[in-house]
PDB file of C-alpha atoms and ligand atoms in Angstrom:
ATOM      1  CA  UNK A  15       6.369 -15.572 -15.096  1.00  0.00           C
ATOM      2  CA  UNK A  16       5.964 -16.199 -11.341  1.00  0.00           C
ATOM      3  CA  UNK A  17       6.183 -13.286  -9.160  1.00  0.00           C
ATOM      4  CA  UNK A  18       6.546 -13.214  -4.948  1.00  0.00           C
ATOM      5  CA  UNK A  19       4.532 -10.763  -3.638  1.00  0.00           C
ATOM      6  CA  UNK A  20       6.459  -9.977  -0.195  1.00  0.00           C
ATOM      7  CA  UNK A  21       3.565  -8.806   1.917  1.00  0.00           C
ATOM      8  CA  UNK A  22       1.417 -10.392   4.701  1.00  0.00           C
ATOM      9  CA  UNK A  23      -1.023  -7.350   4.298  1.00  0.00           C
ATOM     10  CA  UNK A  24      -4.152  -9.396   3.337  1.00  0.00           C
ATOM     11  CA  UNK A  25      -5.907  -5.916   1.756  1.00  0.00           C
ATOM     12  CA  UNK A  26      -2.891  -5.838  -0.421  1.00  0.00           C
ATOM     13  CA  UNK A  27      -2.226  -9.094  -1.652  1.00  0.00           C
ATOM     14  CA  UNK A  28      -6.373  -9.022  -2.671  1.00  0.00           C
ATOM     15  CA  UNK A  29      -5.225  -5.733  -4.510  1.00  0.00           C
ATOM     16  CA  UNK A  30      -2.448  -6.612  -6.073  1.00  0.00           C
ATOM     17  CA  UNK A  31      -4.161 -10.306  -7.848  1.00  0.00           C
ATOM     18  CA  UNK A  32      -6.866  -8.032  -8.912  1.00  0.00           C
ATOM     19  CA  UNK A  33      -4.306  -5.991 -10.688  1.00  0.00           C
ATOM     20  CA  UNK A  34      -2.528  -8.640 -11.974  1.00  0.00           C
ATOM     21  CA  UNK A  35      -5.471 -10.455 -13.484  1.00  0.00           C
ATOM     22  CA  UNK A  36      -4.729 -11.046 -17.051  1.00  0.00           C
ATOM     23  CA  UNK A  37      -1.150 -10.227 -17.225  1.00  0.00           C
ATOM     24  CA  UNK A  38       0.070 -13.951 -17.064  1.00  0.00           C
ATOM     25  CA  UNK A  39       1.984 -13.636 -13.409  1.00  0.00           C
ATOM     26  CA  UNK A  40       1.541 -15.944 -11.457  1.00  0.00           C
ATOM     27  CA  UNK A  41       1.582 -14.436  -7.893  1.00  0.00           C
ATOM     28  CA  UNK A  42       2.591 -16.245  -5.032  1.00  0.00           C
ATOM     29  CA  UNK A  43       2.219 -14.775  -1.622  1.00  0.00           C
ATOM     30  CA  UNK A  44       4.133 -14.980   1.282  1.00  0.00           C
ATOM     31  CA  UNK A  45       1.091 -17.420   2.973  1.00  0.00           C
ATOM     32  CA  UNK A  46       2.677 -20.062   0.427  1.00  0.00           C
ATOM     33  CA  UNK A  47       6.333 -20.342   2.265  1.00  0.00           C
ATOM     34  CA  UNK A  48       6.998 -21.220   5.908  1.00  0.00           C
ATOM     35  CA  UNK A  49      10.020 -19.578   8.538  1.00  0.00           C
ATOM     36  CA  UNK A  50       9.467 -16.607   6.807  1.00  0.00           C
ATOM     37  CA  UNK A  51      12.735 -14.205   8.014  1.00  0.00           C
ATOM     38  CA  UNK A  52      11.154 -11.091  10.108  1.00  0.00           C
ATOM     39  CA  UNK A  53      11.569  -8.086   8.069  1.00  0.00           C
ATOM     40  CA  UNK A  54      12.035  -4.905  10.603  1.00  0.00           C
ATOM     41  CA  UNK A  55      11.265  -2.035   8.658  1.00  0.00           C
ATOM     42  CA  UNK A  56      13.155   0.705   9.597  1.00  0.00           C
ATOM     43  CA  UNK A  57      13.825   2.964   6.765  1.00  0.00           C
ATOM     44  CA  UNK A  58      13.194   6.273   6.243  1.00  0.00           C
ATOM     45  CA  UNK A  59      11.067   6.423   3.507  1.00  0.00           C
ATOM     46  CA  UNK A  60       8.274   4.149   1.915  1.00  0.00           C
ATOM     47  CA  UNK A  61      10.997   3.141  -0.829  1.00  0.00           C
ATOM     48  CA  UNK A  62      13.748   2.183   1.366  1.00  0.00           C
ATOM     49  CA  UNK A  63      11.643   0.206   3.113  1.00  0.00           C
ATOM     50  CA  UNK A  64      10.065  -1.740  -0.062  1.00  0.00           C
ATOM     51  CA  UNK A  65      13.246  -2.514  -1.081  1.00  0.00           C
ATOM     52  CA  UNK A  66      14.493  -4.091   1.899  1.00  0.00           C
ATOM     53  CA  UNK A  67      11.416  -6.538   2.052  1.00  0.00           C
ATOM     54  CA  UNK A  68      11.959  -7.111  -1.714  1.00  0.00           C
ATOM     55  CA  UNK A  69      15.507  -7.420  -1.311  1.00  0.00           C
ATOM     56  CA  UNK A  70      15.751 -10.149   1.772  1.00  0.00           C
ATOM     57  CA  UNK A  71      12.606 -12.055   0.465  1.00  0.00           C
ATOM     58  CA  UNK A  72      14.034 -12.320  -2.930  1.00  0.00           C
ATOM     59  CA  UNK A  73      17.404 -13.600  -1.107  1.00  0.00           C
ATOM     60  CA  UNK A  74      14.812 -15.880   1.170  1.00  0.00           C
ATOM     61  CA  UNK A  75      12.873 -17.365  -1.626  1.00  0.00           C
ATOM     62  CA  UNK A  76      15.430 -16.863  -4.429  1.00  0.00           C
ATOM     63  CA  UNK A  77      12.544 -15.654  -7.039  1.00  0.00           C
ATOM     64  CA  UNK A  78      11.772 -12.585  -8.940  1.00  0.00           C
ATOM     65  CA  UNK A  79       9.842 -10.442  -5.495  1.00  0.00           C
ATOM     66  CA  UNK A  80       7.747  -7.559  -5.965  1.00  0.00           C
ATOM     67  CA  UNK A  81       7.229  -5.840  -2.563  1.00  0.00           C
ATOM     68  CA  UNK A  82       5.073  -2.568  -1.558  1.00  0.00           C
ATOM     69  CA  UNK A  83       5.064  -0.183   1.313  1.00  0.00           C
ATOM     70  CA  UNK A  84       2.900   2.424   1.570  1.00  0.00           C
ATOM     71  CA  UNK A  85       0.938   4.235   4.191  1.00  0.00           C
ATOM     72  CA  UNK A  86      -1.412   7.874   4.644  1.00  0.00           C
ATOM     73  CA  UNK A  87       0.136  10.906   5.268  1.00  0.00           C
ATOM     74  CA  UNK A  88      -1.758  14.086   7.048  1.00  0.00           C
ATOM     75  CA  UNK A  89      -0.532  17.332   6.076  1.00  0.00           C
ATOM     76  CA  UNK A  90      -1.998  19.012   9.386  1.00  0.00           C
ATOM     77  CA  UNK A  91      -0.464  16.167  11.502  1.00  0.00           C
ATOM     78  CA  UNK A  92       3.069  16.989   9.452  1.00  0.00           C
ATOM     79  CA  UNK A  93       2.766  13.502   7.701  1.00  0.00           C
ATOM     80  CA  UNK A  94       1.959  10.971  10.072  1.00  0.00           C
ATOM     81  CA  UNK A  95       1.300   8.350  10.480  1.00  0.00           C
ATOM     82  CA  UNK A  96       3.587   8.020   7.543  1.00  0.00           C
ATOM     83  CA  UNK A  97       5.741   5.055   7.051  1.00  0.00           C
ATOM     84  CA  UNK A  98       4.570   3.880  11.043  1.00  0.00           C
ATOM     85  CA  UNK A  99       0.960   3.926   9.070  1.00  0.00           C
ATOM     86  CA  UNK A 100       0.734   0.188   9.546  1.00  0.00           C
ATOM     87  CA  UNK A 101       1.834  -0.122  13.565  1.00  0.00           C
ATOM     88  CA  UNK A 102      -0.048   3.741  14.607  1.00  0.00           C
ATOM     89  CA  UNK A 103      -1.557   2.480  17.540  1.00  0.00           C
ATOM     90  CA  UNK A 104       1.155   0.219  18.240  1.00  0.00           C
ATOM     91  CA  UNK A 105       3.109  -3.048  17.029  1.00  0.00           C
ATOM     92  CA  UNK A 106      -0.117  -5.264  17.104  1.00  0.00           C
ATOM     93  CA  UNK A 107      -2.951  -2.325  16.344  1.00  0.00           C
ATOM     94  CA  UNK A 108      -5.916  -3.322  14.419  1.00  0.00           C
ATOM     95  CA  UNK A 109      -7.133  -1.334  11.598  1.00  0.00           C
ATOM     96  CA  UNK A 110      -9.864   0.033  14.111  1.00  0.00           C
ATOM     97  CA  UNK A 111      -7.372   1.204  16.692  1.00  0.00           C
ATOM     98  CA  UNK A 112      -5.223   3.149  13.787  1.00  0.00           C
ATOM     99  CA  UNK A 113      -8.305   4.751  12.875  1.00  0.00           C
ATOM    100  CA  UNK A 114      -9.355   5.698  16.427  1.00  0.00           C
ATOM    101  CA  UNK A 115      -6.149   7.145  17.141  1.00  0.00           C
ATOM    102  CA  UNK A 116      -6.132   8.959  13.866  1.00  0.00           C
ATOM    103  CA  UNK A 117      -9.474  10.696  14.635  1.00  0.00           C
ATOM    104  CA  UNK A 118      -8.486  11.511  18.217  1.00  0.00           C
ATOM    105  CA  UNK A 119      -5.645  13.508  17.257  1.00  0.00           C
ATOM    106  CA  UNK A 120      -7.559  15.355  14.244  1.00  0.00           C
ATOM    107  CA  UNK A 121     -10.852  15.911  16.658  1.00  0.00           C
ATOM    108  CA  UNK A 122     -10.695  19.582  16.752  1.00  0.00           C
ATOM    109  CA  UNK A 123      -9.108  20.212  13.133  1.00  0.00           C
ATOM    110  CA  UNK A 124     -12.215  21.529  10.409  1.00  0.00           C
ATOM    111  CA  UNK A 125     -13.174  19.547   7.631  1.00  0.00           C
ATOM    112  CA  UNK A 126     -11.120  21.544   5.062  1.00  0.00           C
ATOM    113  CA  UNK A 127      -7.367  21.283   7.046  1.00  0.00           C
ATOM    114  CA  UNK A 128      -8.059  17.369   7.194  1.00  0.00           C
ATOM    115  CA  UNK A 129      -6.081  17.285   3.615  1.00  0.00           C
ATOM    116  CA  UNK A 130      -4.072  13.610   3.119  1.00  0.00           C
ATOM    117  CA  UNK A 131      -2.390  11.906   0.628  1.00  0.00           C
ATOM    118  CA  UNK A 132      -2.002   8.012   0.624  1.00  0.00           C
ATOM    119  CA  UNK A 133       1.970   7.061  -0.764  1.00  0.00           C
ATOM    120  CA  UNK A 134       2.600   3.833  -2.215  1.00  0.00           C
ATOM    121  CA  UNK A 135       6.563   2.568  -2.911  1.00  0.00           C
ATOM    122  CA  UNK A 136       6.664  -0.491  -5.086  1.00  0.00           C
ATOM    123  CA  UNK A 137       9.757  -2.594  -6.190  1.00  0.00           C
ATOM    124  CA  UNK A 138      10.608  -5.255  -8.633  1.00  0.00           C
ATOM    125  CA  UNK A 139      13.166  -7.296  -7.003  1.00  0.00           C
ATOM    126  CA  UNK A 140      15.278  -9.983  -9.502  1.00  0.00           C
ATOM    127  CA  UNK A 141      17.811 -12.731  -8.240  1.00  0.00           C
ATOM    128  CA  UNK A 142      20.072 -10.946  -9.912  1.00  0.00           C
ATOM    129  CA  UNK A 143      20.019  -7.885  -7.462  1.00  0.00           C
ATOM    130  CA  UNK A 144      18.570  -5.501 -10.258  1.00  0.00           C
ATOM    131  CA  UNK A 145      15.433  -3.731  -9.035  1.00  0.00           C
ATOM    132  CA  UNK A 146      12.829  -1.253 -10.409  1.00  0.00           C
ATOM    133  CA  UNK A 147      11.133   1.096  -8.235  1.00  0.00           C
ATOM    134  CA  UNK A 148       7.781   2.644  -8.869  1.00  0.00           C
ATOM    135  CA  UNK A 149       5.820   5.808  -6.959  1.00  0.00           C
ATOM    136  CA  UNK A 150       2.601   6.817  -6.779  1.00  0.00           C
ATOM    137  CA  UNK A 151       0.630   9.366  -4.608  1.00  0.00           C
ATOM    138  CA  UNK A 152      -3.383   9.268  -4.124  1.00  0.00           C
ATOM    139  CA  UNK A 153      -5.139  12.878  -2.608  1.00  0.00           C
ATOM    140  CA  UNK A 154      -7.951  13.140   0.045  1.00  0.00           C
ATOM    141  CA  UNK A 155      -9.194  14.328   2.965  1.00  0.00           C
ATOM    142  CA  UNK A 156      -9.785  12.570   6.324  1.00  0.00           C
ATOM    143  CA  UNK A 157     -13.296  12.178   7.535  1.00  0.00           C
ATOM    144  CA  UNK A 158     -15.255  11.970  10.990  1.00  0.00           C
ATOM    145  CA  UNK A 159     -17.387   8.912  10.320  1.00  0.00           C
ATOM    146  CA  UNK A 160     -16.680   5.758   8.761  1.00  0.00           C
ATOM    147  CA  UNK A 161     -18.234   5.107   4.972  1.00  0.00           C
ATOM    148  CA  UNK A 162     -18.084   1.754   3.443  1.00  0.00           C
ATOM    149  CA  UNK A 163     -16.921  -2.024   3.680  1.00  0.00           C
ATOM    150  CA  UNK A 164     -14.710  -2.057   0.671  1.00  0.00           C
ATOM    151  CA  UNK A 165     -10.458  -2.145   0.843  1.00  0.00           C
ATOM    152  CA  UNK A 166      -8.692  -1.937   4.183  1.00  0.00           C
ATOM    153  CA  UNK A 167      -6.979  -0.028   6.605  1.00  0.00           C
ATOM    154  CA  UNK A 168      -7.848   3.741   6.461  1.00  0.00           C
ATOM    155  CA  UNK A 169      -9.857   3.656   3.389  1.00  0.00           C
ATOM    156  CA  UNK A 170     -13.173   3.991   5.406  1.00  0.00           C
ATOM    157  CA  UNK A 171     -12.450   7.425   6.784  1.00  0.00           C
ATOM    158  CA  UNK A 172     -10.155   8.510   3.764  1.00  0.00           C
ATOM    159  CA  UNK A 173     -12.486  10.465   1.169  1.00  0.00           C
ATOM    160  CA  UNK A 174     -12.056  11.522  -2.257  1.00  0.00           C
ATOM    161  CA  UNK A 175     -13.355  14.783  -3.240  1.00  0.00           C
ATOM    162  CA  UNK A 176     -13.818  14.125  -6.991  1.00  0.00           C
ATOM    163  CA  UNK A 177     -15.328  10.372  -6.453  1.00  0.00           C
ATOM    164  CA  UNK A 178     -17.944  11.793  -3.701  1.00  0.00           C
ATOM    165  CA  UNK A 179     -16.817   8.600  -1.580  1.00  0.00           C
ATOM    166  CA  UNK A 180     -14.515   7.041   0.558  1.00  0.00           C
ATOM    167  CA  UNK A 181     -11.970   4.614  -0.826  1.00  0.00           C
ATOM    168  CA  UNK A 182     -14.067   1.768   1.208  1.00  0.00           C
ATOM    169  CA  UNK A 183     -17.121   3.001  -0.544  1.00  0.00           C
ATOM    170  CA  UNK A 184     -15.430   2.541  -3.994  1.00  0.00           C
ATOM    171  CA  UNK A 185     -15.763  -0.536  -5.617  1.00  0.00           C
ATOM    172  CA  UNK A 186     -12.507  -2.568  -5.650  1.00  0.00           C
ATOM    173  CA  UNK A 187     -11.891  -1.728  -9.821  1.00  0.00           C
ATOM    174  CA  UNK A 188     -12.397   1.624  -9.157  1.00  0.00           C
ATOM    175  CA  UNK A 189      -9.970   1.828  -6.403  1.00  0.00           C
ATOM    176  CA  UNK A 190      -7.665  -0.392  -8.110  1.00  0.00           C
ATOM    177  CA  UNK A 191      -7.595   1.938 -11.300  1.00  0.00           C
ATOM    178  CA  UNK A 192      -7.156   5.687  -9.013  1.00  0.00           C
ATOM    179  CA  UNK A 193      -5.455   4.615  -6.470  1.00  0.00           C
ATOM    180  CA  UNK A 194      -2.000   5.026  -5.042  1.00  0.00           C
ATOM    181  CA  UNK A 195      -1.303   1.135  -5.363  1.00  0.00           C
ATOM    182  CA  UNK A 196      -3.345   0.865  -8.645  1.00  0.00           C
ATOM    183  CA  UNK A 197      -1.042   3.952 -10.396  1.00  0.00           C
ATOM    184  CA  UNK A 198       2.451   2.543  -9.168  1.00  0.00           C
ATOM    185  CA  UNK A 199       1.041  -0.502 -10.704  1.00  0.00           C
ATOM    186  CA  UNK A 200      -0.437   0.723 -13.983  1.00  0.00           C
ATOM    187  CA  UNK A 201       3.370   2.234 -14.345  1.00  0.00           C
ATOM    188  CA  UNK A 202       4.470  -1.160 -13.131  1.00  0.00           C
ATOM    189  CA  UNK A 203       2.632  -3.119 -15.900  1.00  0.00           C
ATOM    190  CA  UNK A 204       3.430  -0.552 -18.435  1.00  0.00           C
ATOM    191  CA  UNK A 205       7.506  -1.205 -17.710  1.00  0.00           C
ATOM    192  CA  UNK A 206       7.231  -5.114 -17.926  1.00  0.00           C
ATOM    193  CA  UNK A 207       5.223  -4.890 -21.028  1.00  0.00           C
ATOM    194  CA  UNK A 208       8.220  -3.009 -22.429  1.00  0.00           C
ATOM    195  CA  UNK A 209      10.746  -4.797 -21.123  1.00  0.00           C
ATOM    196  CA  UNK A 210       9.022  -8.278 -22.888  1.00  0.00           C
ATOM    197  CA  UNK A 211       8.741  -6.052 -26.145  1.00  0.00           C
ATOM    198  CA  UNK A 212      12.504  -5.839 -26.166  1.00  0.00           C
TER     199      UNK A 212
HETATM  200  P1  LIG B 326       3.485  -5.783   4.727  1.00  0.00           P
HETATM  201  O1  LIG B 326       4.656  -4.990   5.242  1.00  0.00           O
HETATM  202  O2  LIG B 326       3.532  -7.220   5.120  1.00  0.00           O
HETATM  203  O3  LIG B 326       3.235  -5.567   3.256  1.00  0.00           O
HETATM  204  P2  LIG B 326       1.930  -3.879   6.277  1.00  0.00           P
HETATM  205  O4  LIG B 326       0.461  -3.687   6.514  1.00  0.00           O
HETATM  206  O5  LIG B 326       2.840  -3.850   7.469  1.00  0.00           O
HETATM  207  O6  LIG B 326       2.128  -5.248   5.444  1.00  0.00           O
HETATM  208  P3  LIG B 326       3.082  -1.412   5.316  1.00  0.00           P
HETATM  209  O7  LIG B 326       4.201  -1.412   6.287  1.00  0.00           O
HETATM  210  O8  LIG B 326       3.351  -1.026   3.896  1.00  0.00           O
HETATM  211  O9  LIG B 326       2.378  -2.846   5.206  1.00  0.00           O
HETATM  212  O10 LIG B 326       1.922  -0.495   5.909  1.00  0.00           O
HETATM  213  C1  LIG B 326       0.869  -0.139   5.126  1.00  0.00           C
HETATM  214  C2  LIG B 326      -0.238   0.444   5.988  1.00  0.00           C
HETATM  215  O11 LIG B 326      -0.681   1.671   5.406  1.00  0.00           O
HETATM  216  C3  LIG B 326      -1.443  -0.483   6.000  1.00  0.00           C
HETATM  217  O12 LIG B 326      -1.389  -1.389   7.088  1.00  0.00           O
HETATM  218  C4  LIG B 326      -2.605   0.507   6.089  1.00  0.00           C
HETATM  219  O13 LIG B 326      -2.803   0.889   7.428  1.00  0.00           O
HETATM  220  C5  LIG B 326      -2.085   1.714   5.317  1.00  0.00           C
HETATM  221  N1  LIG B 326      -2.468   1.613   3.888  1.00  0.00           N
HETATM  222  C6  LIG B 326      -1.646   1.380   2.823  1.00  0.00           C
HETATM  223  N2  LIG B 326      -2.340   1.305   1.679  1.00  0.00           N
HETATM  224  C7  LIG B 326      -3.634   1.484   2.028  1.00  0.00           C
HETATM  225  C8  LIG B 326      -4.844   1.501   1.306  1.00  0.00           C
HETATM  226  O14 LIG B 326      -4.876   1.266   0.002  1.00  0.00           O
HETATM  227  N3  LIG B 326      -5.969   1.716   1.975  1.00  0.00           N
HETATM  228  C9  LIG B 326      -5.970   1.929   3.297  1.00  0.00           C
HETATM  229  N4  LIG B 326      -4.883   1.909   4.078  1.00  0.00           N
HETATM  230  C10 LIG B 326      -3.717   1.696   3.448  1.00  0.00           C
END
């Protein structure tokens, strides 16, 4: 079964073959097709936004698209930066400048009000305009100083109580198995394996 993954995210598309390792997918990333059509997303919510990129890259490509959005949400900062996690610091921020901005506006907030959660929205896209939409949340807190080399984006300064680490400290089958991504995707895999039962 081939499978386009709709995401120019490096961090994720690394993710999401390590998931898929094993599973027979073939996953083809966005890197393989050129003119790609710009996807603005401006939904409201991680899932409305996953389905449009699944929806206009299945229309683009015209294969079977699985598409993600996701992002970090601070309870103290009353969810952001949300579904803007990507573009924080602005439409071309790095990963470092999302961070710095992030730990400018928590500078005076004590360790145990820095609690986060990271959101993942994932969607199964077919030519046929049938979808299936899978959630998955991943608890934290945000830290002062950067741990580890692992993952992407905020996973340095995000920490995990019960792991003792940071998600960039975690090694990439550890993250993929407790994460946000990895549990959409665990129910992901679960819902295809029934589906070929059937
Ligand atoms: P695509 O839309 O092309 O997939 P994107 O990076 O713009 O790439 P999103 O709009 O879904 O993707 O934004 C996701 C952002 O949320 C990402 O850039 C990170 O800053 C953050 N994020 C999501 N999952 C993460 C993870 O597992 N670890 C660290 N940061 C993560």
């Amino acid at each position: 079964m081939k499978i386009v993954f709709a995401s120019s995210n490096e961090g994720k598309v690394k993710e999401i073959k390590e998931m898929l390792e094993g599973t027979g997918i073939e996953l083809v990333s966005l890197k393989d097709y050129t003119d790609v059509p710009e996807i603005v997303e401006n939904g409201n919510t991680f899932l409305e936004n996953a389905l449009k990129k699944a929806k206009i890259i299945s229309g683009f490509t015209n294969e079977t698209v699985l598409a993600d959005d996701s992002g970090l949400k601070v309870d103290i900062l009353g969810g952001e930066p949300g579904i803007y996690s990507a573009r924080y610091a602005g439409e071309k921020a790095t990963d470092e400048d999302n961070i710095d901005l992030l730990l400018a506006k928590l500078k005076n907030i004590p360790q145990g009000k820095r609690t986060a959660f990271f959101c993942c929205a994932l969607v199964l896209y077919r030519t046929d305009g049938s979808f299936d939409c899978f959630e998955s949340k991943w608890k934290g807190l945000i830290i002062d100083d950067r741990r580890g080399d692992n993952g992407f984006g905020y996973d340095p300064v995000f920490f995990v109580p019960e792991l003792k680490r940071t998600a960039a400290q975690l090694p990439p089958e550890i993250k993929n198995k407790v994460s946000h991504r990895g549990q959409a995707f665990t129910q992901f895999k679960k819902a295809l394996g029934e589906k070929l039962k059937n």
